[in-house]
Amino acid sequence: MVTKIKTIVSDQINKLKNIAKFGETTWREFPTAAVKVFLLGEETVAFLSTGVLKEFRTITTALYSLNKAVQKNYTLENFINELVDLLRRLNKEEREASSIDWNVLIKSLVEKPDIEAEVVFPIYGVLLETPLIQLGDFKIYSREALIDEHPDIKNIINIASANSQILSSEYFLAQNVVTKSIEKCKEEAERNFFIFENVSNFVTAGFHRTYKVSLFNSWFYSQVEHMIFAGNQTLFGGKTLHRFEPVKIGASYFSDNTNGYEEVWKLITTKRNDLQNKILESIEWSGKASVETDDNKAFLLYIIAIESILNYTHNSSLYSPITISLADSVAFLLGKNKKSRKEYAKHVIDLYGIRSGIVHGSIRQISDLDLHRAFSLSHQIIKKILLDSPYKSFTSKQMLSEYLLKEKKYEMGEP
């Protein structure tokens, strides 16, 4: 089997070599073609045309996925650059690739020394009462604390253009990452930072959408402006549709493990089991919902959060087996007696009726009460599974589903 895989790998490398064009003049002859070019002059390796580029991406992505250590330590583009170097060498030596070439390539990547880097992004919508706080593997610096930690950037910050977000920000989110390439450090941290944003908004969530943490920009209000021309009058005006307040993210509340928050921050960067992946996914959907100013969209995001953690997919039929099973799961998860289980099951079926109405256009605007029910339900479900036994000991969606719909259902009776 190993020999067969190595043969397939060398065949794929040779296929790349055969569709590549070597030397500068080859790709300049096709100025209107879709093209991907590596280096210039005699060292140029180019891939021309849409079909060739599609094949190039398919092969390189497949080869990249063959080695977990490579995936962990290098971006796809890092790997492609190394692979193109091999193609260039094969062309100069006028030979085909062998399994030995692949082994040498992988060995050279895996044995490169580790790089430890602190990746820093601007973060908005937060206030610190101390210069530095830590949440899980993340740090949040004030501007002064970042300069103290990295004094070499002081001159850059002092002369920064006002248009530079990262250099004009007051607060910075940072994570230390260890890989074998700077690009992979950035990729890893960037992915974690966007999860951090969603988790932050989940933790700070209130039904009235008061607070918001953002990595994208510093604008925390939506405003509509207008002009009116009436007779001889020209009027200008506007109104604020929504405004968010900054979050005091250093408060002890953010590390309070009675709500599971200390563990939630750790979930972002630690190795997760199947159920933990679903918990984090559900938290992200709920976090996005909590800062969505369109009520209908927020409602749908809360429903996705509920479905995500209980592993059920959308279905257009209101009373489908999937909807009934989801209602049963919520009822047995949250209900403490027969009466409350019936109420929870009814809540879920009602919410699915509203969801169907939004999707199919029969409901134009949901009520505050319905939005609050979806908000509350998603938070209750997440915290129950995160904190309570036996749920917190489960490792997969299947274990959770089977417990709720089989063991607990038979223990407690129908909802």
PDB file of N, CA and C in Angstrom, residues 48-99:
ATOM      1  N   LEU A  48      -0.554  27.982 -17.103  1.00  0.00           N
ATOM      2  CA  LEU A  48      -1.386  28.804 -17.966  1.00  0.00           C
ATOM      3  C   LEU A  48      -2.744  28.166 -18.213  1.00  0.00           C
ATOM      4  N   SER A  49      -3.754  28.971 -18.294  1.00  0.00           N
ATOM      5  CA  SER A  49      -5.130  28.628 -18.652  1.00  0.00           C
ATOM      6  C   SER A  49      -5.927  28.165 -17.439  1.00  0.00           C
ATOM      7  N   THR A  50      -7.221  28.365 -17.527  1.00  0.00           N
ATOM      8  CA  THR A  50      -8.121  28.030 -16.419  1.00  0.00           C
ATOM      9  C   THR A  50      -8.082  26.545 -16.104  1.00  0.00           C
ATOM     10  N   GLY A  51      -8.092  25.710 -17.147  1.00  0.00           N
ATOM     11  CA  GLY A  51      -8.080  24.262 -16.937  1.00  0.00           C
ATOM     12  C   GLY A  51      -6.816  23.788 -16.252  1.00  0.00           C
ATOM     13  N   VAL A  52      -5.673  24.329 -16.667  1.00  0.00           N
ATOM     14  CA  VAL A  52      -4.395  23.949 -16.068  1.00  0.00           C
ATOM     15  C   VAL A  52      -4.343  24.411 -14.612  1.00  0.00           C
ATOM     16  N   LEU A  53      -4.820  25.629 -14.354  1.00  0.00           N
ATOM     17  CA  LEU A  53      -4.808  26.138 -12.984  1.00  0.00           C
ATOM     18  C   LEU A  53      -5.712  25.310 -12.066  1.00  0.00           C
ATOM     19  N   LYS A  54      -6.828  24.848 -12.594  1.00  0.00           N
ATOM     20  CA  LYS A  54      -7.711  23.993 -11.801  1.00  0.00           C
ATOM     21  C   LYS A  54      -7.016  22.676 -11.456  1.00  0.00           C
ATOM     22  N   GLU A  55      -6.336  22.093 -12.432  1.00  0.00           N
ATOM     23  CA  GLU A  55      -5.610  20.846 -12.191  1.00  0.00           C
ATOM     24  C   GLU A  55      -4.451  21.077 -11.222  1.00  0.00           C
ATOM     25  N   PHE A  56      -3.775  22.204 -11.363  1.00  0.00           N
ATOM     26  CA  PHE A  56      -2.673  22.568 -10.467  1.00  0.00           C
ATOM     27  C   PHE A  56      -3.166  22.651  -9.022  1.00  0.00           C
ATOM     28  N   ARG A  57      -4.284  23.315  -8.814  1.00  0.00           N
ATOM     29  CA  ARG A  57      -4.815  23.470  -7.459  1.00  0.00           C
ATOM     30  C   ARG A  57      -5.282  22.131  -6.892  1.00  0.00           C
ATOM     31  N   THR A  58      -5.901  21.315  -7.712  1.00  0.00           N
ATOM     32  CA  THR A  58      -6.372  20.006  -7.245  1.00  0.00           C
ATOM     33  C   THR A  58      -5.207  19.126  -6.799  1.00  0.00           C
ATOM     34  N   ILE A  59      -4.168  19.080  -7.607  1.00  0.00           N
ATOM     35  CA  ILE A  59      -3.020  18.212  -7.301  1.00  0.00           C
ATOM     36  C   ILE A  59      -2.265  18.736  -6.078  1.00  0.00           C
ATOM     37  N   THR A  60      -1.973  20.026  -6.047  1.00  0.00           N
ATOM     38  CA  THR A  60      -1.181  20.564  -4.932  1.00  0.00           C
ATOM     39  C   THR A  60      -1.928  20.446  -3.609  1.00  0.00           C
ATOM     40  N   THR A  61      -3.251  20.657  -3.640  1.00  0.00           N
ATOM     41  CA  THR A  61      -4.038  20.528  -2.411  1.00  0.00           C
ATOM     42  C   THR A  61      -4.033  19.081  -1.914  1.00  0.00           C
ATOM     43  N   ALA A  62      -4.160  18.136  -2.845  1.00  0.00           N
ATOM     44  CA  ALA A  62      -4.147  16.720  -2.469  1.00  0.00           C
ATOM     45  C   ALA A  62      -2.794  16.319  -1.888  1.00  0.00           C
ATOM     46  N   LEU A  63      -1.703  16.773  -2.489  1.00  0.00           N
ATOM     47  CA  LEU A  63      -0.368  16.435  -1.980  1.00  0.00           C
ATOM     48  C   LEU A  63      -0.135  17.073  -0.608  1.00  0.00           C
ATOM     49  N   TYR A  64      -0.605  18.282  -0.434  1.00  0.00           N
ATOM     50  CA  TYR A  64      -0.464  18.984   0.850  1.00  0.00           C
ATOM     51  C   TYR A  64      -1.166  18.227   1.978  1.00  0.00           C
ATOM     52  N   SER A  65      -2.283  17.608   1.656  1.00  0.00           N
ATOM     53  CA  SER A  65      -3.078  16.930   2.685  1.00  0.00           C
ATOM     54  C   SER A  65      -2.505  15.580   3.100  1.00  0.00           C
ATOM     55  N   LEU A  66      -1.465  15.111   2.436  1.00  0.00           N
ATOM     56  CA  LEU A  66      -0.930  13.771   2.713  1.00  0.00           C
ATOM     57  C   LEU A  66      -0.116  13.706   3.992  1.00  0.00           C
ATOM     58  N   ASN A  67       0.404  14.827   4.467  1.00  0.00           N
ATOM     59  CA  ASN A  67       1.275  14.790   5.634  1.00  0.00           C
ATOM     60  C   ASN A  67       0.773  15.782   6.690  1.00  0.00           C
ATOM     61  N   LYS A  68       0.368  15.265   7.861  1.00  0.00           N
ATOM     62  CA  LYS A  68      -0.204  16.109   8.910  1.00  0.00           C
ATOM     63  C   LYS A  68       0.820  17.085   9.489  1.00  0.00           C
ATOM     64  N   ALA A  69       2.086  16.653   9.571  1.00  0.00           N
ATOM     65  CA  ALA A  69       3.114  17.546  10.115  1.00  0.00           C
ATOM     66  C   ALA A  69       3.327  18.748   9.206  1.00  0.00           C
ATOM     67  N   VAL A  70       3.248  18.517   7.900  1.00  0.00           N
ATOM     68  CA  VAL A  70       3.372  19.618   6.940  1.00  0.00           C
ATOM     69  C   VAL A  70       2.186  20.564   7.072  1.00  0.00           C
ATOM     70  N   GLN A  71       0.982  20.009   7.160  1.00  0.00           N
ATOM     71  CA  GLN A  71      -0.216  20.836   7.312  1.00  0.00           C
ATOM     72  C   GLN A  71      -0.173  21.665   8.592  1.00  0.00           C
ATOM     73  N   LYS A  72       0.351  21.068   9.658  1.00  0.00           N
ATOM     74  CA  LYS A  72       0.407  21.755  10.947  1.00  0.00           C
ATOM     75  C   LYS A  72       1.384  22.916  10.942  1.00  0.00           C
ATOM     76  N   ASN A  73       2.448  22.815  10.170  1.00  0.00           N
ATOM     77  CA  ASN A  73       3.550  23.777  10.277  1.00  0.00           C
ATOM     78  C   ASN A  73       3.710  24.714   9.090  1.00  0.00           C
ATOM     79  N   TYR A  74       2.995  24.451   7.995  1.00  0.00           N
ATOM     80  CA  TYR A  74       3.145  25.271   6.798  1.00  0.00           C
ATOM     81  C   TYR A  74       1.787  25.563   6.186  1.00  0.00           C
ATOM     82  N   THR A  75       1.666  26.723   5.573  1.00  0.00           N
ATOM     83  CA  THR A  75       0.463  27.020   4.795  1.00  0.00           C
ATOM     84  C   THR A  75       0.523  26.261   3.481  1.00  0.00           C
ATOM     85  N   LEU A  76      -0.610  26.205   2.818  1.00  0.00           N
ATOM     86  CA  LEU A  76      -0.645  25.572   1.494  1.00  0.00           C
ATOM     87  C   LEU A  76       0.304  26.286   0.541  1.00  0.00           C
ATOM     88  N   GLU A  77       0.353  27.616   0.609  1.00  0.00           N
ATOM     89  CA  GLU A  77       1.235  28.363  -0.286  1.00  0.00           C
ATOM     90  C   GLU A  77       2.712  28.105   0.021  1.00  0.00           C
ATOM     91  N   ASN A  78       3.045  27.955   1.321  1.00  0.00           N
ATOM     92  CA  ASN A  78       4.420  27.551   1.670  1.00  0.00           C
ATOM     93  C   ASN A  78       4.786  26.255   0.961  1.00  0.00           C
ATOM     94  N   PHE A  79       3.896  25.283   1.091  1.00  0.00           N
ATOM     95  CA  PHE A  79       4.137  23.964   0.513  1.00  0.00           C
ATOM     96  C   PHE A  79       4.262  24.038  -1.001  1.00  0.00           C
ATOM     97  N   ILE A  80       3.370  24.813  -1.630  1.00  0.00           N
ATOM     98  CA  ILE A  80       3.408  24.932  -3.086  1.00  0.00           C
ATOM     99  C   ILE A  80       4.738  25.519  -3.550  1.00  0.00           C
ATOM    100  N   ASN A  81       5.236  26.523  -2.856  1.00  0.00           N
ATOM    101  CA  ASN A  81       6.526  27.120  -3.239  1.00  0.00           C
ATOM    102  C   ASN A  81       7.652  26.096  -3.180  1.00  0.00           C
ATOM    103  N   GLU A  82       7.634  25.243  -2.138  1.00  0.00           N
ATOM    104  CA  GLU A  82       8.653  24.192  -2.031  1.00  0.00           C
ATOM    105  C   GLU A  82       8.487  23.163  -3.147  1.00  0.00           C
ATOM    106  N   LEU A  83       7.261  22.845  -3.467  1.00  0.00           N
ATOM    107  CA  LEU A  83       6.981  21.876  -4.532  1.00  0.00           C
ATOM    108  C   LEU A  83       7.410  22.419  -5.894  1.00  0.00           C
ATOM    109  N   VAL A  84       7.180  23.696  -6.123  1.00  0.00           N
ATOM    110  CA  VAL A  84       7.598  24.320  -7.390  1.00  0.00           C
ATOM    111  C   VAL A  84       9.120  24.319  -7.506  1.00  0.00           C
ATOM    112  N   ASP A  85       9.820  24.525  -6.379  1.00  0.00           N
ATOM    113  CA  ASP A  85      11.288  24.401  -6.405  1.00  0.00           C
ATOM    114  C   ASP A  85      11.716  23.023  -6.882  1.00  0.00           C
ATOM    115  N   LEU A  86      10.997  21.991  -6.434  1.00  0.00           N
ATOM    116  CA  LEU A  86      11.291  20.634  -6.891  1.00  0.00           C
ATOM    117  C   LEU A  86      11.027  20.502  -8.390  1.00  0.00           C
ATOM    118  N   LEU A  87       9.924  21.052  -8.870  1.00  0.00           N
ATOM    119  CA  LEU A  87       9.624  21.004 -10.309  1.00  0.00           C
ATOM    120  C   LEU A  87      10.717  21.693 -11.117  1.00  0.00           C
ATOM    121  N   ARG A  88      11.178  22.822 -10.623  1.00  0.00           N
ATOM    122  CA  ARG A  88      12.236  23.573 -11.301  1.00  0.00           C
ATOM    123  C   ARG A  88      13.513  22.737 -11.389  1.00  0.00           C
ATOM    124  N   ARG A  89      13.823  22.066 -10.300  1.00  0.00           N
ATOM    125  CA  ARG A  89      15.029  21.224 -10.267  1.00  0.00           C
ATOM    126  C   ARG A  89      14.887  20.024 -11.208  1.00  0.00           C
ATOM    127  N   LEU A  90      13.731  19.403 -11.230  1.00  0.00           N
ATOM    128  CA  LEU A  90      13.496  18.263 -12.122  1.00  0.00           C
ATOM    129  C   LEU A  90      13.635  18.685 -13.584  1.00  0.00           C
ATOM    130  N   ASN A  91      13.141  19.892 -13.906  1.00  0.00           N
ATOM    131  CA  ASN A  91      13.241  20.379 -15.279  1.00  0.00           C
ATOM    132  C   ASN A  91      14.699  20.614 -15.674  1.00  0.00           C
ATOM    133  N   LYS A  92      15.485  21.199 -14.761  1.00  0.00           N
ATOM    134  CA  LYS A  92      16.898  21.449 -15.065  1.00  0.00           C
ATOM    135  C   LYS A  92      17.671  20.147 -15.233  1.00  0.00           C
ATOM    136  N   GLU A  93      17.306  19.148 -14.421  1.00  0.00           N
ATOM    137  CA  GLU A  93      18.006  17.868 -14.492  1.00  0.00           C
ATOM    138  C   GLU A  93      17.430  16.949 -15.559  1.00  0.00           C
ATOM    139  N   GLU A  94      16.375  17.422 -16.221  1.00  0.00           N
ATOM    140  CA  GLU A  94      15.747  16.682 -17.320  1.00  0.00           C
ATOM    141  C   GLU A  94      15.401  15.250 -16.920  1.00  0.00           C
ATOM    142  N   ARG A  95      14.646  15.140 -15.814  1.00  0.00           N
ATOM    143  CA  ARG A  95      14.242  13.808 -15.353  1.00  0.00           C
ATOM    144  C   ARG A  95      12.861  13.868 -14.721  1.00  0.00           C
ATOM    145  N   GLU A  96      12.301  12.681 -14.509  1.00  0.00           N
ATOM    146  CA  GLU A  96      11.013  12.548 -13.849  1.00  0.00           C
ATOM    147  C   GLU A  96      11.201  12.425 -12.340  1.00  0.00           C
ATOM    148  N   ALA A  97      10.140  12.726 -11.606  1.00  0.00           N
ATOM    149  CA  ALA A  97      10.190  12.604 -10.145  1.00  0.00           C
ATOM    150  C   ALA A  97      10.066  11.148  -9.725  1.00  0.00           C
ATOM    151  N   SER A  98      10.661  10.837  -8.582  1.00  0.00           N
ATOM    152  CA  SER A  98      10.535   9.512  -7.989  1.00  0.00           C
ATOM    153  C   SER A  98      10.052   9.664  -6.552  1.00  0.00           C
ATOM    154  N   SER A  99       9.754   8.551  -5.914  1.00  0.00           N
ATOM    155  CA  SER A  99       9.313   8.600  -4.521  1.00  0.00           C
ATOM    156  C   SER A  99      10.405   9.168  -3.621  1.00  0.00           C
TER     157      SER A  99
END
